[in-house]
Coordinates of C-alpha atoms and ligand atoms in Angstrom, one line a residue:
M1 CA 91.7 -5.6 -82.9
A2 CA 89.8 -5.4 -86.2
P3 CA 86.7 -7.5 -85.9
V4 CA 85.5 -9.0 -89.1
D5 CA 82.5 -10.9 -87.9
P6 CA 80.3 -10.4 -84.8
H7 CA 80.3 -14.2 -84.3
S8 CA 84.1 -14.7 -84.3
Y9 CA 87.2 -13.6 -82.4
T10 CA 89.1 -13.5 -85.7
D11 CA 91.2 -10.3 -86.0
G12 CA 90.9 -8.8 -89.5
A13 CA 94.4 -7.3 -89.1
H14 CA 96.0 -10.7 -88.9
P15 CA 96.3 -13.6 -91.4
V16 CA 93.8 -16.4 -91.2
T17 CA 93.9 -20.1 -91.5
A18 CA 94.2 -21.2 -95.1
H19 CA 94.7 -24.9 -94.6
A20 CA 94.0 -27.4 -91.8
A21 CA 95.5 -30.9 -91.6
L22 CA 93.3 -32.7 -89.1
A23 CA 93.8 -36.0 -87.4
F24 CA 90.8 -37.2 -85.3
Y25 CA 90.8 -40.2 -83.0
L26 CA 87.1 -41.0 -82.5
D27 CA 86.6 -42.2 -78.9
F28 CA 83.1 -43.5 -78.8
S29 CA 83.3 -44.7 -75.3
A30 CA 84.1 -41.2 -74.1
S31 CA 82.0 -39.3 -76.7
A32 CA 85.1 -37.3 -77.5
I33 CA 87.6 -36.7 -80.3
H34 CA 91.3 -36.6 -79.4
A35 CA 92.8 -34.6 -82.2
S36 CA 95.7 -32.7 -83.7
A37 CA 95.4 -29.8 -86.1
L38 CA 98.3 -28.6 -88.2
L39 CA 97.1 -25.1 -89.2
T40 CA 98.7 -23.1 -92.1
L41 CA 98.2 -19.4 -92.2
S42 CA 97.5 -17.3 -95.3
A43 CA 100.7 -15.3 -94.5
P44 CA 103.5 -15.5 -92.0
H45 CA 102.7 -13.9 -88.6
S46 CA 104.4 -13.0 -85.4
G47 CA 102.9 -12.5 -82.0
D48 CA 99.3 -12.9 -80.9
L49 CA 96.9 -14.8 -83.0
L50 CA 93.3 -15.5 -82.0
L51 CA 91.2 -18.6 -82.8
D52 CA 87.7 -19.5 -81.9
T53 CA 87.0 -22.5 -79.7
R54 CA 84.0 -23.8 -77.7
A55 CA 84.3 -26.4 -75.0
L56 CA 87.7 -27.6 -76.3
A57 CA 90.5 -28.8 -74.0
V58 CA 93.7 -27.6 -75.7
H59 CA 96.7 -29.7 -74.7
S60 CA 99.6 -28.3 -76.6
A61 CA 100.8 -25.8 -79.3
A62 CA 104.1 -25.9 -81.2
T63 CA 105.4 -24.6 -84.5
A64 CA 105.5 -27.1 -87.3
T65 CA 109.2 -26.7 -87.8
A66 CA 110.2 -27.1 -84.1
P67 CA 107.6 -29.5 -82.6
A68 CA 109.6 -29.7 -79.4
D69 CA 109.4 -25.9 -78.9
P70 CA 106.1 -25.1 -77.3
I71 CA 104.1 -22.0 -78.3
P72 CA 102.7 -20.0 -75.4
F73 CA 98.9 -20.2 -75.5
A74 CA 95.9 -19.1 -73.3
L75 CA 92.4 -20.2 -73.5
A76 CA 90.0 -17.6 -72.1
A77 CA 88.6 -19.0 -68.9
D78 CA 85.1 -17.6 -68.9
A79 CA 83.5 -18.6 -72.2
D80 CA 81.1 -16.1 -73.9
P81 CA 77.7 -17.8 -74.1
V82 CA 77.5 -17.1 -77.9
L83 CA 81.1 -17.0 -79.0
G84 CA 82.8 -19.5 -76.8
S85 CA 86.4 -19.0 -75.7
A86 CA 89.2 -17.2 -77.6
L87 CA 92.4 -19.2 -77.9
T88 CA 95.3 -16.8 -78.0
L89 CA 98.6 -18.1 -79.3
T90 CA 101.8 -16.1 -79.1
L91 CA 103.6 -17.1 -82.3
P92 CA 107.4 -16.8 -82.8
P93 CA 108.5 -14.5 -85.6
D94 CA 107.3 -15.4 -89.1
T95 CA 105.3 -18.4 -88.2
T96 CA 103.3 -19.9 -91.1
S97 CA 102.1 -23.1 -89.6
F98 CA 101.7 -24.5 -86.1
L99 CA 100.4 -27.7 -84.5
L100 CA 97.7 -27.9 -81.9
T101 CA 96.6 -31.0 -79.9
F102 CA 93.2 -30.9 -78.2
S103 CA 90.1 -32.9 -77.2
T104 CA 86.5 -32.2 -77.8
S105 CA 84.0 -32.2 -75.0
P106 CA 81.2 -34.8 -74.8
A107 CA 78.9 -31.7 -74.9
A108 CA 80.5 -30.3 -78.1
S109 CA 77.8 -28.3 -79.7
A110 CA 78.4 -29.6 -83.3
L111 CA 78.6 -33.3 -82.4
Q112 CA 75.9 -35.8 -81.7
W113 CA 77.2 -39.1 -80.3
L114 CA 74.6 -41.8 -80.6
S115 CA 75.0 -44.8 -78.3
P116 CA 74.3 -48.3 -79.7
P117 CA 70.7 -48.5 -78.3
Q118 CA 70.0 -45.2 -80.1
T119 CA 70.9 -46.4 -83.6
A120 CA 69.2 -48.6 -86.1
S121 CA 72.3 -50.9 -86.4
G122 CA 73.0 -51.2 -82.7
L123 CA 76.5 -49.8 -83.4
P124 CA 77.6 -46.3 -82.3
F125 CA 77.2 -43.3 -84.6
V126 CA 78.5 -39.7 -84.6
F127 CA 77.9 -36.8 -86.9
S128 CA 78.7 -33.1 -87.0
Q129 CA 76.5 -30.0 -87.8
C130 CA 78.7 -27.0 -87.9
Q131 CA 76.5 -24.2 -89.3
S132 CA 76.3 -21.6 -88.1
I133 CA 79.0 -21.3 -85.4
H134 CA 79.7 -24.8 -84.2
A135 CA 82.9 -25.8 -86.1
R136 CA 84.8 -24.2 -83.2
S137 CA 83.5 -27.0 -80.9
V138 CA 85.3 -29.5 -83.1
F139 CA 88.6 -27.8 -83.8
P140 CA 90.2 -24.4 -83.1
C141 CA 89.6 -22.3 -86.2
H142 CA 88.8 -18.9 -87.6
D143 CA 85.2 -19.8 -87.4
T144 CA 83.9 -17.1 -89.7
P145 CA 82.6 -17.7 -93.2
A146 CA 84.8 -14.8 -94.3
A147 CA 87.9 -17.1 -93.8
R148 CA 87.8 -20.0 -96.3
I149 CA 89.9 -23.1 -95.8
T150 CA 91.0 -26.2 -97.5
Y151 CA 91.6 -29.2 -95.3
S152 CA 92.7 -32.8 -95.0
L153 CA 91.0 -35.1 -92.5
L154 CA 92.1 -38.4 -91.0
L155 CA 89.4 -40.2 -89.0
N156 CA 90.6 -43.0 -86.8
L157 CA 87.7 -45.3 -85.9
P158 CA 86.8 -48.9 -85.1
A159 CA 87.2 -51.1 -88.2
R160 CA 83.6 -52.3 -88.1
L161 CA 82.5 -48.8 -88.8
S162 CA 83.0 -46.5 -91.8
A163 CA 83.0 -42.8 -92.3
V164 CA 81.9 -40.1 -94.8
A165 CA 82.9 -36.4 -95.0
A166 CA 82.1 -33.3 -97.0
A167 CA 85.3 -33.9 -98.9
R168 CA 86.9 -36.3 -101.4
H169 CA 87.4 -39.8 -100.0
V170 CA 91.1 -40.7 -100.4
A171 CA 91.5 -44.0 -98.8
R172 CA 90.3 -46.5 -96.1
R173 CA 93.5 -47.9 -94.8
D174 CA 95.5 -49.1 -91.7
P175 CA 96.6 -46.4 -89.3
V176 CA 100.4 -45.6 -89.3
P177 CA 102.3 -43.7 -86.5
S178 CA 103.1 -40.7 -88.8
D179 CA 99.4 -39.9 -89.1
H180 CA 98.4 -38.6 -85.8
R181 CA 100.9 -35.8 -85.0
G182 CA 100.4 -36.3 -81.3
A183 CA 96.6 -36.6 -81.2
V184 CA 97.0 -39.8 -79.1
P185 CA 99.9 -42.1 -78.4
S186 CA 100.9 -44.2 -81.4
D187 CA 99.9 -47.5 -79.8
L188 CA 96.4 -46.2 -79.4
W189 CA 96.3 -44.7 -82.9
C190 CA 97.6 -48.0 -84.4
A191 CA 95.8 -50.4 -82.1
P192 CA 94.4 -53.6 -83.7
G193 CA 90.8 -53.2 -84.8
R194 CA 91.3 -49.5 -85.7
I195 CA 91.1 -48.1 -89.2
V196 CA 91.8 -44.7 -90.8
E197 CA 89.4 -43.1 -93.3
E198 CA 91.3 -40.3 -95.2
F199 CA 89.7 -37.3 -96.8
H200 CA 90.8 -34.2 -98.7
M201 CA 89.0 -31.0 -99.4
A202 CA 91.0 -29.1 -102.1
Q203 CA 88.4 -26.4 -102.7
C204 CA 88.3 -23.6 -100.2
V205 CA 85.1 -23.6 -98.0
P206 CA 83.9 -21.7 -95.0
P207 CA 84.4 -23.6 -91.7
Y208 CA 80.7 -24.2 -91.2
L209 CA 80.8 -26.5 -94.2
F210 CA 83.2 -28.9 -92.5
A211 CA 81.3 -32.1 -91.9
F212 CA 81.7 -35.8 -91.2
A213 CA 79.8 -38.8 -89.9
A214 CA 80.9 -42.2 -88.7
G215 CA 79.0 -45.4 -88.0
A216 CA 77.6 -48.5 -89.7
I217 CA 77.0 -46.6 -92.9
G218 CA 75.8 -48.4 -96.1
S219 CA 75.2 -46.9 -99.5
R220 CA 73.5 -47.3 -102.9
D221 CA 74.6 -45.8 -106.2
L222 CA 72.1 -43.4 -107.8
G223 CA 74.0 -42.2 -110.9
P224 CA 77.5 -41.5 -112.2
R225 CA 78.2 -38.8 -109.6
T226 CA 75.5 -39.4 -107.0
R227 CA 75.2 -42.0 -104.2
V228 CA 73.0 -42.2 -101.1
Y229 CA 74.5 -43.2 -97.7
A230 CA 72.6 -44.1 -94.6
E231 CA 72.9 -45.9 -91.2
G232 CA 69.8 -48.0 -90.8
G233 CA 70.0 -51.0 -93.0
D234 CA 68.9 -52.2 -96.4
T235 CA 65.2 -51.2 -96.2
L236 CA 66.0 -47.6 -95.5
L237 CA 68.7 -47.6 -98.2
D238 CA 66.3 -49.1 -100.8
D239 CA 63.6 -46.5 -99.8
A240 CA 66.2 -43.7 -100.0
A241 CA 67.4 -44.9 -103.4
R242 CA 63.9 -44.9 -104.7
E243 CA 63.1 -41.4 -103.2
F244 CA 66.3 -39.9 -104.7
A245 CA 66.4 -41.7 -108.0
G246 CA 66.0 -38.4 -109.9
V247 CA 69.0 -36.6 -108.3
E248 CA 71.3 -36.8 -111.2
D249 CA 68.7 -35.2 -113.5
M250 CA 68.3 -32.5 -110.9
V251 CA 72.0 -31.7 -110.9
K252 CA 71.8 -31.4 -114.7
V253 CA 68.9 -28.9 -114.3
G254 CA 71.0 -27.0 -111.8
E255 CA 73.9 -26.8 -114.2
S256 CA 71.7 -25.6 -117.0
L257 CA 70.3 -22.8 -114.8
F258 CA 73.4 -21.7 -112.8
G259 CA 76.5 -22.9 -114.6
P260 CA 78.8 -26.0 -114.1
Y261 CA 78.5 -28.1 -110.9
D262 CA 81.9 -27.5 -109.4
W263 CA 82.0 -30.0 -106.6
E264 CA 82.6 -33.2 -108.6
R265 CA 80.2 -35.5 -106.6
F266 CA 76.8 -34.9 -105.2
D267 CA 76.2 -37.6 -102.6
L268 CA 73.5 -37.7 -99.9
L269 CA 73.7 -38.9 -96.3
V270 CA 70.4 -39.8 -94.6
L271 CA 71.0 -39.3 -90.9
P272 CA 69.2 -40.7 -87.9
P273 CA 65.9 -39.0 -86.9
S274 CA 67.6 -36.7 -84.4
F275 CA 69.2 -34.7 -87.3
P276 CA 68.2 -31.2 -86.3
Y277 CA 67.5 -29.8 -89.8
G278 CA 65.7 -30.9 -92.9
G279 CA 68.9 -30.7 -94.9
M280 CA 72.4 -29.3 -94.6
E281 CA 74.3 -28.4 -97.8
N282 CA 77.7 -29.9 -96.8
P283 CA 79.6 -29.9 -100.1
R284 CA 79.8 -33.2 -102.0
M285 CA 77.8 -34.8 -99.2
V286 CA 74.4 -33.2 -98.3
F287 CA 73.1 -34.3 -94.9
L288 CA 69.4 -35.1 -94.8
T289 CA 66.7 -35.9 -92.2
P290 CA 65.1 -39.3 -92.7
T291 CA 61.7 -37.6 -92.5
V292 CA 62.0 -36.5 -96.1
I293 CA 61.8 -40.1 -97.3
K294 CA 58.0 -40.4 -97.6
G295 CA 57.6 -42.2 -100.9
D296 CA 55.7 -39.2 -102.4
A297 CA 58.7 -37.4 -104.0
A298 CA 58.2 -34.4 -101.7
G299 CA 61.8 -35.0 -100.5
A300 CA 62.8 -33.6 -103.9
Q301 CA 62.2 -30.1 -102.6
V302 CA 64.6 -30.4 -99.8
V303 CA 67.2 -32.0 -102.1
A304 CA 66.6 -29.2 -104.7
H305 CA 67.3 -26.7 -101.9
E306 CA 70.5 -28.3 -100.7
L307 CA 71.7 -28.8 -104.3
A308 CA 71.0 -25.2 -105.1
H309 CA 73.4 -24.3 -102.3
S310 CA 76.2 -25.8 -104.4
W311 CA 76.0 -22.5 -106.3
T312 CA 74.5 -20.1 -103.8
G313 CA 76.1 -20.5 -100.4
N314 CA 78.9 -22.9 -101.1
L315 CA 80.4 -21.2 -104.2
I316 CA 79.4 -17.7 -103.1
T317 CA 79.2 -17.5 -99.3
N318 CA 77.8 -14.9 -96.9
K319 CA 80.7 -13.1 -95.3
T320 CA 79.0 -13.1 -91.9
N321 CA 75.7 -14.3 -90.5
E322 CA 74.3 -10.8 -90.9
D323 CA 74.4 -11.5 -94.7
F324 CA 72.8 -14.9 -94.3
W325 CA 70.1 -14.0 -96.8
L326 CA 72.7 -14.1 -99.5
N327 CA 72.9 -17.8 -98.7
E328 CA 69.3 -18.7 -98.1
G329 CA 67.4 -16.1 -100.1
F330 CA 69.4 -16.9 -103.2
T331 CA 69.1 -20.6 -102.5
T332 CA 65.3 -20.4 -102.0
Y333 CA 65.0 -18.6 -105.3
A334 CA 67.3 -21.2 -107.0
E335 CA 65.5 -24.1 -105.4
R336 CA 62.2 -22.9 -106.8
R337 CA 63.7 -22.6 -110.3
I338 CA 64.8 -26.2 -110.1
V339 CA 61.5 -27.4 -108.7
E340 CA 59.7 -25.5 -111.5
V341 CA 61.7 -27.5 -114.1
V342 CA 61.5 -30.9 -112.4
Q343 CA 58.0 -30.8 -110.9
G344 CA 56.3 -28.0 -112.8
E345 CA 55.0 -24.5 -112.2
E346 CA 52.1 -25.4 -110.0
R347 CA 54.4 -27.2 -107.5
A348 CA 56.8 -24.2 -107.5
A349 CA 54.0 -21.8 -106.9
L350 CA 52.7 -24.0 -104.1
N351 CA 56.1 -23.9 -102.5
M352 CA 56.1 -20.1 -102.9
G353 CA 52.7 -20.0 -101.2
I354 CA 53.9 -22.0 -98.2
G355 CA 56.9 -19.6 -98.1
W356 CA 54.7 -16.6 -98.2
R357 CA 52.6 -17.9 -95.2
G358 CA 55.9 -18.5 -93.4
L359 CA 57.1 -15.0 -94.0
N360 CA 53.9 -13.5 -92.7
R361 CA 54.0 -15.7 -89.6
M362 CA 57.5 -14.4 -88.9
M363 CA 56.2 -10.8 -88.7
E364 CA 54.0 -12.0 -85.9
R365 CA 56.9 -13.9 -84.2
F366 CA 59.2 -10.9 -84.3
K367 CA 56.6 -8.2 -83.7
D368 CA 58.5 -7.0 -80.6
N369 CA 61.8 -7.4 -82.2
M370 CA 61.5 -6.1 -85.7
E371 CA 65.3 -6.1 -86.2
F372 CA 65.0 -9.7 -87.2
T373 CA 62.5 -8.9 -90.0
K374 CA 65.3 -7.1 -91.8
L375 CA 67.2 -8.7 -94.6
K376 CA 70.5 -7.6 -92.9
P377 CA 69.9 -7.6 -89.1
K378 CA 72.4 -6.6 -86.5
M379 CA 73.7 -9.8 -84.9
A380 CA 76.2 -8.7 -82.3
G381 CA 75.6 -10.7 -79.1
I382 CA 72.9 -12.8 -80.7
D383 CA 73.1 -16.5 -81.1
P384 CA 72.1 -17.3 -84.7
D385 CA 70.3 -20.5 -83.6
D386 CA 68.0 -18.4 -81.4
V387 CA 66.8 -16.1 -84.3
Y388 CA 66.8 -18.7 -87.1
S389 CA 63.7 -18.0 -89.1
E390 CA 62.1 -17.9 -92.6
V391 CA 63.0 -14.2 -93.0
P392 CA 66.3 -14.6 -94.8
Y393 CA 64.8 -17.3 -96.9
E394 CA 61.5 -15.8 -97.9
K395 CA 62.2 -12.1 -97.8
G396 CA 65.4 -12.8 -99.7
F397 CA 63.4 -14.8 -102.2
Q398 CA 60.9 -12.0 -102.5
F399 CA 63.7 -9.5 -103.1
L400 CA 65.2 -11.5 -105.9
W401 CA 61.8 -12.3 -107.4
R402 CA 61.0 -8.6 -107.3
I403 CA 64.2 -7.8 -109.3
E404 CA 63.3 -10.6 -111.7
R405 CA 59.9 -9.1 -112.3
Q406 CA 61.5 -5.7 -112.9
I407 CA 64.0 -6.8 -115.5
G408 CA 62.5 -10.0 -116.9
R409 CA 63.6 -13.5 -116.6
P410 CA 66.1 -13.7 -119.4
A411 CA 68.0 -10.7 -118.1
F412 CA 67.8 -12.0 -114.5
D413 CA 69.1 -15.4 -115.5
E414 CA 72.0 -13.8 -117.3
F415 CA 72.7 -11.7 -114.2
L416 CA 72.6 -14.7 -111.9
K417 CA 75.0 -16.7 -114.0
K418 CA 77.4 -13.7 -114.1
Y419 CA 77.1 -13.2 -110.4
I420 CA 78.0 -16.8 -109.7
A421 CA 80.9 -16.8 -112.1
T422 CA 82.2 -13.5 -110.7
F423 CA 82.2 -14.4 -107.0
K424 CA 82.7 -18.1 -106.9
F425 CA 84.8 -19.4 -104.0
Q426 CA 84.5 -16.0 -102.3
S427 CA 82.7 -14.8 -99.2
I428 CA 80.9 -11.6 -99.8
D429 CA 78.6 -9.1 -98.0
T430 CA 75.3 -7.5 -98.9
E431 CA 77.0 -4.3 -100.0
T432 CA 79.2 -6.2 -102.5
F433 CA 76.1 -7.8 -103.9
L434 CA 74.3 -4.4 -104.2
E435 CA 77.3 -2.8 -106.0
F436 CA 77.4 -5.7 -108.4
L437 CA 73.6 -5.4 -109.0
K438 CA 73.8 -1.7 -109.7
A439 CA 76.8 -2.1 -112.0
N440 CA 75.1 -4.8 -114.0
V441 CA 71.5 -3.7 -114.0
P442 CA 71.9 0.1 -114.5
G443 CA 69.1 2.1 -113.0
I444 CA 67.8 -0.7 -110.8
E445 CA 68.0 1.6 -107.8
N446 CA 65.5 4.0 -109.4
Q447 CA 63.0 1.1 -110.1
V448 CA 63.3 -0.9 -106.9
D449 CA 63.7 0.7 -103.5
L450 CA 66.8 -1.2 -102.5
D451 CA 67.1 0.5 -99.1
V452 CA 63.6 -0.5 -98.1
W453 CA 64.3 -4.1 -99.1
I454 CA 67.7 -4.3 -97.3
E455 CA 67.4 -2.1 -94.3
G456 CA 63.6 -1.9 -93.8
T457 CA 61.7 -4.0 -91.3
G458 CA 58.5 -5.9 -92.3
I459 CA 57.4 -6.9 -95.7
P460 CA 58.0 -4.3 -98.4
P461 CA 54.9 -3.0 -100.3
D462 CA 56.1 -4.4 -103.6
A463 CA 56.5 -8.0 -102.3
M464 CA 54.0 -10.2 -104.0
E465 CA 51.8 -13.0 -102.8
P466 CA 52.3 -15.9 -105.3
D467 CA 49.3 -17.0 -107.4
S468 CA 48.3 -20.2 -109.0
A469 CA 45.1 -22.2 -109.4
T470 CA 46.0 -24.7 -106.7
Y471 CA 47.2 -22.0 -104.3
R472 CA 44.1 -20.0 -104.7
K473 CA 41.8 -23.0 -104.3
I474 CA 43.5 -24.0 -101.1
C475 CA 43.4 -20.5 -99.6
T476 CA 39.6 -20.3 -100.4
L477 CA 39.0 -23.7 -98.8
A478 CA 41.0 -22.6 -95.7
A479 CA 38.9 -19.4 -95.4
E480 CA 35.7 -21.4 -95.6
F481 CA 36.8 -23.5 -92.6
K482 CA 35.9 -20.6 -90.3
S483 CA 32.3 -21.0 -91.2
G484 CA 32.4 -24.7 -90.5
K485 CA 33.2 -26.2 -93.9
I486 CA 35.5 -29.1 -94.0
P487 CA 36.8 -29.9 -97.5
S488 CA 35.2 -32.8 -99.2
E489 CA 37.0 -36.0 -100.2
D490 CA 36.7 -34.9 -103.8
E491 CA 38.4 -31.6 -103.1
V492 CA 41.4 -33.2 -101.4
A493 CA 41.6 -36.3 -103.6
D494 CA 44.9 -35.3 -105.2
W495 CA 46.4 -33.5 -102.2
S496 CA 49.9 -34.5 -101.1
G497 CA 51.6 -33.3 -97.9
Q498 CA 52.4 -29.9 -99.2
E499 CA 48.7 -29.1 -100.1
W500 CA 47.7 -30.1 -96.6
E501 CA 50.5 -28.1 -95.1
L502 CA 49.4 -25.0 -96.9
Y503 CA 45.8 -25.6 -96.0
L504 CA 46.5 -26.1 -92.3
E505 CA 48.8 -23.1 -92.1
N506 CA 46.2 -20.9 -93.7
L507 CA 43.5 -21.8 -91.2
S508 CA 42.6 -19.0 -88.8
K509 CA 44.2 -19.5 -85.4
D510 CA 41.0 -18.9 -83.4
V511 CA 39.2 -22.1 -84.4
E512 CA 37.2 -24.2 -82.0
S513 CA 38.5 -27.5 -80.7
S514 CA 35.3 -29.2 -82.0
Q515 CA 36.1 -28.1 -85.5
V516 CA 39.7 -29.3 -85.3
I517 CA 38.5 -32.7 -84.0
A518 CA 36.0 -32.9 -86.8
L519 CA 38.7 -32.2 -89.4
D520 CA 40.9 -34.8 -87.9
E521 CA 38.2 -37.5 -87.6
R522 CA 37.7 -37.1 -91.4
Y523 CA 41.4 -37.0 -92.5
K524 CA 43.4 -38.5 -89.6
L525 CA 45.9 -35.6 -89.8
S526 CA 47.2 -36.1 -86.3
E527 CA 48.4 -39.5 -87.3
S528 CA 49.9 -38.6 -90.6
R529 CA 53.2 -40.2 -91.4
D530 CA 54.1 -37.0 -93.1
Y531 CA 55.6 -34.9 -90.3
E532 CA 55.0 -31.6 -92.1
V533 CA 51.3 -32.4 -92.0
K534 CA 51.2 -33.9 -88.6
V535 CA 53.1 -30.9 -87.0
A536 CA 51.0 -28.3 -88.9
F537 CA 47.9 -30.0 -87.5
L538 CA 49.2 -30.4 -83.9
Q539 CA 50.3 -26.8 -83.9
L540 CA 46.7 -25.8 -84.7
A541 CA 45.2 -28.2 -82.2
I542 CA 47.4 -27.4 -79.2
P543 CA 46.1 -23.8 -78.6
T544 CA 42.5 -24.9 -78.8
G545 CA 43.1 -26.8 -75.5
C546 CA 42.3 -30.1 -77.1
R547 CA 44.1 -32.5 -74.7
C548 CA 43.2 -35.5 -76.9
Y549 CA 46.3 -34.9 -79.0
F550 CA 48.8 -34.9 -76.1
N551 CA 49.7 -38.5 -77.0
E552 CA 50.5 -37.7 -80.6
V553 CA 52.5 -34.6 -79.6
E554 CA 54.6 -36.6 -77.2
K555 CA 55.2 -39.4 -79.8
C556 CA 56.2 -36.8 -82.4
L557 CA 58.6 -34.9 -80.0
K558 CA 60.2 -38.2 -79.1
Q559 CA 60.6 -39.6 -82.6
V560 CA 62.1 -36.7 -84.6
G561 CA 64.6 -34.2 -83.5
R562 CA 64.2 -31.8 -86.5
M563 CA 64.0 -28.3 -85.1
K564 CA 61.4 -27.2 -87.6
Y565 CA 59.0 -29.5 -85.6
L566 CA 60.5 -29.1 -82.1
R567 CA 60.3 -25.3 -82.2
P568 CA 56.6 -24.8 -82.9
L569 CA 55.4 -27.7 -80.8
Y570 CA 57.4 -26.8 -77.7
S571 CA 56.5 -23.1 -78.2
S572 CA 52.8 -23.8 -78.5
L573 CA 52.8 -26.0 -75.4
A574 CA 54.9 -23.5 -73.5
K575 CA 52.5 -20.7 -74.3
C576 CA 49.4 -22.6 -73.1
S577 CA 48.2 -23.3 -69.6
E578 CA 50.2 -24.9 -66.7
E579 CA 49.2 -28.4 -67.8
E580 CA 50.7 -28.0 -71.3
K581 CA 53.8 -26.4 -69.8
M582 CA 54.3 -29.3 -67.5
L583 CA 53.8 -31.7 -70.4
A584 CA 56.5 -29.9 -72.4
K585 CA 58.9 -30.0 -69.5
R586 CA 58.3 -33.7 -68.9
I587 CA 58.7 -34.6 -72.6
F588 CA 61.9 -32.6 -72.8
S589 CA 63.3 -34.3 -69.7
E590 CA 62.6 -37.7 -71.2
A591 CA 63.7 -36.8 -74.8
H592 CA 66.6 -34.4 -74.5
E593 CA 69.3 -37.2 -74.7
F594 CA 67.9 -38.1 -78.1
Y595 CA 68.2 -34.6 -79.4
H596 CA 71.3 -33.0 -81.0
P597 CA 73.0 -30.5 -78.7
I598 CA 71.9 -27.6 -81.0
A599 CA 68.3 -28.7 -80.7
R600 CA 68.6 -29.3 -77.0
S601 CA 69.8 -25.8 -76.4
V602 CA 67.1 -24.3 -78.6
V603 CA 64.4 -26.1 -76.8
E604 CA 65.9 -25.1 -73.4
S605 CA 65.8 -21.5 -74.4
I606 CA 62.1 -21.8 -75.5
L607 CA 61.1 -23.4 -72.2
S608 CA 63.0 -20.9 -70.1
K609 CA 61.6 -18.0 -72.0
H610 CA 58.1 -19.1 -71.2
G611 CA 59.0 -19.9 -67.6
Ligands
BES701 N1 71.8 -24.3 -94.4 C1 70.4 -24.6 -94.0 C2 70.4 -25.3 -92.7 C3 70.9 -24.4 -91.6 C4 70.7 -23.1 -91.5 C5 71.7 -25.0 -90.6 C6 71.2 -22.3 -90.5 C7 72.2 -24.2 -89.6 C8 72.0 -22.9 -89.5 C9 69.8 -25.6 -95.1 O1 70.2 -25.3 -96.4 C10 68.3 -25.4 -95.0 O2 67.9 -24.3 -95.3 N2 67.5 -26.4 -94.7 C11 66.1 -26.3 -94.7 C12 65.6 -27.0 -96.0 C13 64.3 -26.3 -96.5 C14 64.4 -24.9 -96.7 C15 64.0 -27.0 -97.8 C16 65.6 -27.1 -93.5 O3 66.4 -27.7 -92.8 O4 64.4 -27.1 -93.2
ZN702 ZN1 69.5 -23.5 -97.1

């Protein structure tokens, strides 16, 4: 056994899946997919082959050439809590492709099934979120970003619904018996009132970028290669179209900075409020939380980030989760370069300031576990969802910014373009990046302490706090709050959500509840429609023991399932007195069905950690 990835059973001595032909029958009444997968290997193989699965029921395995000849298979009985269950197939000599049939569990970690009362349209909805290691709960695969696949996807669904995927849409058509390859009986597959949506992904992608959604989805065109989709009706679509009107221009900015946009289309899908992230860079079809639609163009930052992944993350991918900074650090850097062009230097500096605060906060969070302050942490036995943090984003950003300062922007830009052109459609590790850096920037290892940056814990001494007039002004105002000063109306007149976020996150944590209440009376932050502001405020208020905000905390936790908000709010409550703990438990027991399974398990682990 030659492990390639601490988060996968994939054996490096064996070939991996190169192509997956997937046929999914979406069973909304059972919250399950009944499926077949025809998997083609990168080379012929004989004997044992290991695949990743989680909570899948595997029904059959056979070679593609002799469908009647079953392949022996075994699904490990006791699932590993992080990895899931290895599926071992014993392949006949020189097998290149084989067919599996299986069903997903209603508890599949990647999938959220929303029942009609939980959606805006009153029709059912389902969507996937596979990063980091949840693709294996949808289909058996080599679920490591080291193994890239192309795939075709047939989604069989009720004809009153439609579907999108992170792949080229081929057709919406009637089902035919030759589609399903045994996923379900033909009469079910071809039943009246069912439709097939057909997709094809011809570019190789890591399995975590596999994505689809199905429901009452409408759309609005934004530009020649951009469109926004959403479930939720005309008003939401109109708001979304207004919010994202500038997306085509942003793609052009990305191309000018990083080279051609290689994915043909850049569409957006606005998900229901339970979407667990701000955005997910699924290729051709970025998934977004509806909370970014605020009418103040702040959503542009999240879109810039997910767009930037089209180059950093999707073209060049981290080989394992230990190299996650290659995805998120580069993308945070690239995002800020796009923001700088589209929204100006001040805005970019403000984003950097918010990031800097976040990075410093993480040093506190991980003070007893400094491994996770490293750019390349050891991840064996660790669930990536449990240690998700700003470190790979902001320390990664700081590292690249440090190199930029050393060699100057023109040289760094040239380096970046060459890096992308050299490794596109590959999955690489940190060592490969470092070799490329040293080869293309001779002497860099004598100017920047690469070991300290990559292997060291904490924030390296040559990291830099960003600076700009707005950033400095906000930090000063935040420092004055300690002596009782609340900013005047004039001082905050032109503040948007991000200025407030930075201000609130810079306030000292040992403030009095009376001060917090006074601030809120003046600016109504606890009721802000901007969740970044609202959550930053509530996070400040909870530890002061101010019970008057319980109501707003509860509303917030029940309305939005984005983990960026759930994590700090549940953690603050869980760290407080018994009353807050009880509140957290009650809210979770009432809200958990609304959360995505990934969010559900993250909150569960927060609550159990604090007893
Ligand atoms: N790829 C991430 C989201 C992610 C990371 C999902 C790890 C699962 C595991 C995405 O690109 C991201 O970073 N989203 C941020 C956006 C922000 C940095 C602008 C988010 O969701 O908050
Ligand atoms: Zn990202």
